[in-house]
PDB file of C-alpha atoms in Angstrom:
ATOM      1  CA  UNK G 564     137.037  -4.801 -11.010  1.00  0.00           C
ATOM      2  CA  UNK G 565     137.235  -1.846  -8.936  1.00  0.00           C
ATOM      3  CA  UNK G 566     135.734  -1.416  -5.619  1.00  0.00           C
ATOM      4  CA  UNK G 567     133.057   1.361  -4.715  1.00  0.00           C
ATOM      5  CA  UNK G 568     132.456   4.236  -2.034  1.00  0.00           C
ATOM      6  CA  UNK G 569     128.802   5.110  -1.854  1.00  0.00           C
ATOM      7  CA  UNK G 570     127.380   8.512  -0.280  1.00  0.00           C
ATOM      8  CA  UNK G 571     123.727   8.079  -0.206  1.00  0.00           C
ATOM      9  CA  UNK G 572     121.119  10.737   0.215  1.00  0.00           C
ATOM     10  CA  UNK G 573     123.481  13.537   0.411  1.00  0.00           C
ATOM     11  CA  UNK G 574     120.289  16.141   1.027  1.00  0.00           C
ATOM     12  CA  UNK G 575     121.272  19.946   0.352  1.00  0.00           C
ATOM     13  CA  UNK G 576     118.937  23.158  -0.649  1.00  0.00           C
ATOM     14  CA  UNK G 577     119.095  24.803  -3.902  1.00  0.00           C
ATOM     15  CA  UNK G 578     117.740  27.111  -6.318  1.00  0.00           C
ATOM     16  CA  UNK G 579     117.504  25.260  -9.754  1.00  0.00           C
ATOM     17  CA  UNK G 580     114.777  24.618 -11.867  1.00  0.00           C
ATOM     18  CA  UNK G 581     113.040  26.303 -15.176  1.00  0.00           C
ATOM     19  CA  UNK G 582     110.840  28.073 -13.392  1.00  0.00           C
ATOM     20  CA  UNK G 583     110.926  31.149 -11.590  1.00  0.00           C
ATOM     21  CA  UNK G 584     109.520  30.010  -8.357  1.00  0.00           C
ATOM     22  CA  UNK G 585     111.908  27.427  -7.931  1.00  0.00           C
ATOM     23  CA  UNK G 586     114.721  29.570  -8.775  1.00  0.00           C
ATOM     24  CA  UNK G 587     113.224  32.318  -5.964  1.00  0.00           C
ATOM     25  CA  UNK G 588     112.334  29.743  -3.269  1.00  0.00           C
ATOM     26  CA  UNK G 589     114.379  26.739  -3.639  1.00  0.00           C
ATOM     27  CA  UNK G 590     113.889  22.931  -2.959  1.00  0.00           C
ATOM     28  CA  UNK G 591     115.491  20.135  -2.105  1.00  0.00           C
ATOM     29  CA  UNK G 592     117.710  17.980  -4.097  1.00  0.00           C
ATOM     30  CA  UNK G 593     119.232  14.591  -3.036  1.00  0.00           C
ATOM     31  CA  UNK G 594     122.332  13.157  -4.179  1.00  0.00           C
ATOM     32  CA  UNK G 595     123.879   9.886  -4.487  1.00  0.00           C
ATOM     33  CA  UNK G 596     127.705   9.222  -5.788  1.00  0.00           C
ATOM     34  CA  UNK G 597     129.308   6.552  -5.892  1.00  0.00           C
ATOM     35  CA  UNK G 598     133.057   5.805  -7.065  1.00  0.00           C
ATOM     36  CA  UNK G 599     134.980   3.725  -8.498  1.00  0.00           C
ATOM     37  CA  UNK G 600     138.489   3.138  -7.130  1.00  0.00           C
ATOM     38  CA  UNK G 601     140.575   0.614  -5.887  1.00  0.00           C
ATOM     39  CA  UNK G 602     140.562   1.435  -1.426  1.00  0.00           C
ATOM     40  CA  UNK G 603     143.593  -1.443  -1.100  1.00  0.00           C
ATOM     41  CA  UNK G 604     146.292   1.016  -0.662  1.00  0.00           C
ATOM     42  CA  UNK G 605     144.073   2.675   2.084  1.00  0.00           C
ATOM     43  CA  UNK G 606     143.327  -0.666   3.590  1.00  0.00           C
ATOM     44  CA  UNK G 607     146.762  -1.490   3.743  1.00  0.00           C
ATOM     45  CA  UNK G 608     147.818   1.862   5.199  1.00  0.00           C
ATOM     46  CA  UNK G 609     144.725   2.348   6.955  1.00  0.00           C
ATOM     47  CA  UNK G 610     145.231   6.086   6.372  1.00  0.00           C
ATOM     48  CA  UNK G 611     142.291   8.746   4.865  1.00  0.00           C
ATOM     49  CA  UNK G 612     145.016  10.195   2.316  1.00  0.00           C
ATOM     50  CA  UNK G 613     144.976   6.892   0.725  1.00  0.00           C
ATOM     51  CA  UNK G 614     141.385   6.626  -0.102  1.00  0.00           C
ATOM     52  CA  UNK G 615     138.766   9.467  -0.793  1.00  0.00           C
ATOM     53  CA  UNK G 616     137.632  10.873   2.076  1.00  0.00           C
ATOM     54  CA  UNK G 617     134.070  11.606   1.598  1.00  0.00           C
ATOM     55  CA  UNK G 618     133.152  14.076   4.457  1.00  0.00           C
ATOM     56  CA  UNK G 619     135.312  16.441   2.364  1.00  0.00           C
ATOM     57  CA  UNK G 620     133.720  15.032  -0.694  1.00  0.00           C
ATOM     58  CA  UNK G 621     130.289  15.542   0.754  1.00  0.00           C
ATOM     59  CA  UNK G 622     131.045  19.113   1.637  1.00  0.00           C
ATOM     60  CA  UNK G 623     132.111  20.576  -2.177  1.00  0.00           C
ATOM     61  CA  UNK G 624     128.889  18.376  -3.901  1.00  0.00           C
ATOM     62  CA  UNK G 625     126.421  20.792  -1.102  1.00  0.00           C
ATOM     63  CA  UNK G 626     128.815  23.702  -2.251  1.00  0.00           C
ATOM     64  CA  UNK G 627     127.703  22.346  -5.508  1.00  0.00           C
ATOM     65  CA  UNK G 628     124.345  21.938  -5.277  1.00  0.00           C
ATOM     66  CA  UNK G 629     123.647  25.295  -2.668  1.00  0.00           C
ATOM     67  CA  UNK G 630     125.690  27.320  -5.164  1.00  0.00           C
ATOM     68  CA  UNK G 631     125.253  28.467  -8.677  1.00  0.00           C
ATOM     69  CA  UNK G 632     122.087  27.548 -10.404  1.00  0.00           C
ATOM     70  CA  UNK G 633     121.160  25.934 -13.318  1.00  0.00           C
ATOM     71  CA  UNK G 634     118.100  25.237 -14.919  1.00  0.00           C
ATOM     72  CA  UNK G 635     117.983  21.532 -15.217  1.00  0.00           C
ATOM     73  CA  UNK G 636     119.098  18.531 -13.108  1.00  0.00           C
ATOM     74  CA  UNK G 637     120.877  16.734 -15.754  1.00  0.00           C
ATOM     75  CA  UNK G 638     123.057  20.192 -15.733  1.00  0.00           C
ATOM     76  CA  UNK G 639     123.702  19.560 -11.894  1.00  0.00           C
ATOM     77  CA  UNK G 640     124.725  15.990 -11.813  1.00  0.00           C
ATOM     78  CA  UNK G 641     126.886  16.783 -14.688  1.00  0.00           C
ATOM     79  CA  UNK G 642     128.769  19.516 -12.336  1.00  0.00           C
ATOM     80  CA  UNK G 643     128.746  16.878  -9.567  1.00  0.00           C
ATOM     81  CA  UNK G 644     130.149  14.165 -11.359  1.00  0.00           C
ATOM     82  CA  UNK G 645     132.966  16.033 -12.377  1.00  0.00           C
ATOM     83  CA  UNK G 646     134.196  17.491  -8.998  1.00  0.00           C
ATOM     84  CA  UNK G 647     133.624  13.670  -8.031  1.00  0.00           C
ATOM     85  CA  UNK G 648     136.103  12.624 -11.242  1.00  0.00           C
ATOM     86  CA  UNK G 649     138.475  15.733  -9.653  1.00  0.00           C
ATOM     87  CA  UNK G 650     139.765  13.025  -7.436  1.00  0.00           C
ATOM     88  CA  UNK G 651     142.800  11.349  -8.250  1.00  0.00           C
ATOM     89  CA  UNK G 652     142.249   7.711  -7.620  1.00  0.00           C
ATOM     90  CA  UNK G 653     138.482   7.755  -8.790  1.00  0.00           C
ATOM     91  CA  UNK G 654     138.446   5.871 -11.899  1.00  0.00           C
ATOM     92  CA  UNK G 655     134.729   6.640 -12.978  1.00  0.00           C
ATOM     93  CA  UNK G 656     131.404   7.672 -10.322  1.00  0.00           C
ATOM     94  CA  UNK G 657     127.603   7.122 -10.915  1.00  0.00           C
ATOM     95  CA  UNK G 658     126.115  10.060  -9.744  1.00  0.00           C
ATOM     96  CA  UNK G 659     122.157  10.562  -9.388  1.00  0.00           C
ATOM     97  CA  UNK G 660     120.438  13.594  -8.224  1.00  0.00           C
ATOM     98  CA  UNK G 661     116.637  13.331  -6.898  1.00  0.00           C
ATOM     99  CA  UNK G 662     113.997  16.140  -6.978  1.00  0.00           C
ATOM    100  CA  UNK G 663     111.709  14.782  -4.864  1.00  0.00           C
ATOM    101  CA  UNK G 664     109.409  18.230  -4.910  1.00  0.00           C
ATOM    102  CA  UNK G 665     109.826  18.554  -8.782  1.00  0.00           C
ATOM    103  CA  UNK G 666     106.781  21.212 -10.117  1.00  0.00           C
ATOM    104  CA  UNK G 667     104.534  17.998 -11.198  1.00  0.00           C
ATOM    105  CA  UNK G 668     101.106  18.471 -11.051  1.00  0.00           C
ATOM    106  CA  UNK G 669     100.827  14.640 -10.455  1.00  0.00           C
ATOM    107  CA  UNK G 670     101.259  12.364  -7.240  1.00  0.00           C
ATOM    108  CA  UNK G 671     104.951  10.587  -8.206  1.00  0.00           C
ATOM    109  CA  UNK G 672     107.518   9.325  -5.596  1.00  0.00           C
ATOM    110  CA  UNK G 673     111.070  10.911  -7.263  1.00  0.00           C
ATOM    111  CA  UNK G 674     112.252  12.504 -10.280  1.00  0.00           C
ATOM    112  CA  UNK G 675     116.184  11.686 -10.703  1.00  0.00           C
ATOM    113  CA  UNK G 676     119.179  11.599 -13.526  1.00  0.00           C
ATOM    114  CA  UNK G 677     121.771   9.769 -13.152  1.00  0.00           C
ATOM    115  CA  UNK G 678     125.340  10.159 -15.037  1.00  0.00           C
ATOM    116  CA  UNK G 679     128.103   7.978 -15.522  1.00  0.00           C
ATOM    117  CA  UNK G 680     131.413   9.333 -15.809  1.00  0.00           C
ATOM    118  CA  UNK G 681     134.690   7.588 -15.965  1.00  0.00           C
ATOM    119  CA  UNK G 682     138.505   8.541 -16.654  1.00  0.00           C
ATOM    120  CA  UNK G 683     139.592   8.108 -20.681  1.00  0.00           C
ATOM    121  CA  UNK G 684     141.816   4.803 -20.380  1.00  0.00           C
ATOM    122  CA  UNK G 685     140.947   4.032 -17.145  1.00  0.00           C
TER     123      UNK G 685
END
């Protein structure tokens, strides 16, 4: 079983959505990854190059979700996932993106996909 790295409520601001307005004035989106890898080597070593070091992670998923945009959210976590799966020693990632100001003309808490990605044979 492999073991997990969790980044939790990685917040950025971005302009996807179907709608215009969202597109024009943005929102936030939330993000939570995490991977599946096996972290012995790096606690043997107790060195960052054995492991995935997710400040850098964190930085391209904002680049991510600040950057291009798409029209839905399953779209986004898609893109996320893979530059998550980019990483050598990840063997698969659960990644969930949250609209929490999603255009619903209801009272509701989140709106979120999640996607589960892994490596063919791992």
């Amino acid at each position: 079983m492999p073991d997990r790295i969790a980044l939790r409520g990685l917040r950025a601001r971005g302009n996807h959505g179907v709608f215009d307005f969202e597109r024009r004035e943005g929102q936030d989106f939330v993000v939570d990854a995490v991977l599946y890898l096996d972290t012995s080597p790096a606690a043997v070593s107790d060195d960052v190059g054995d492991t995935v070091h997710y400040g850098l992670l964190a930085d391209r998923l904002v680049a991510i979700v600040t950057g291009e945009p798409v029209n839905l959210i399953e779209t986004l976590a898609e893109r996320l996932a893979a530059e998550c799966m980019v990483e050598s020693l990840v063997e698969g990632v659960e990644l969930t993106v949250h609209k929490p100001s999603a255009p619903i003309e209801h009272e509701f808490e989140d709106v979120s996909v999640t996607v589960t990605r892994g490596k063919r044979g791992a």
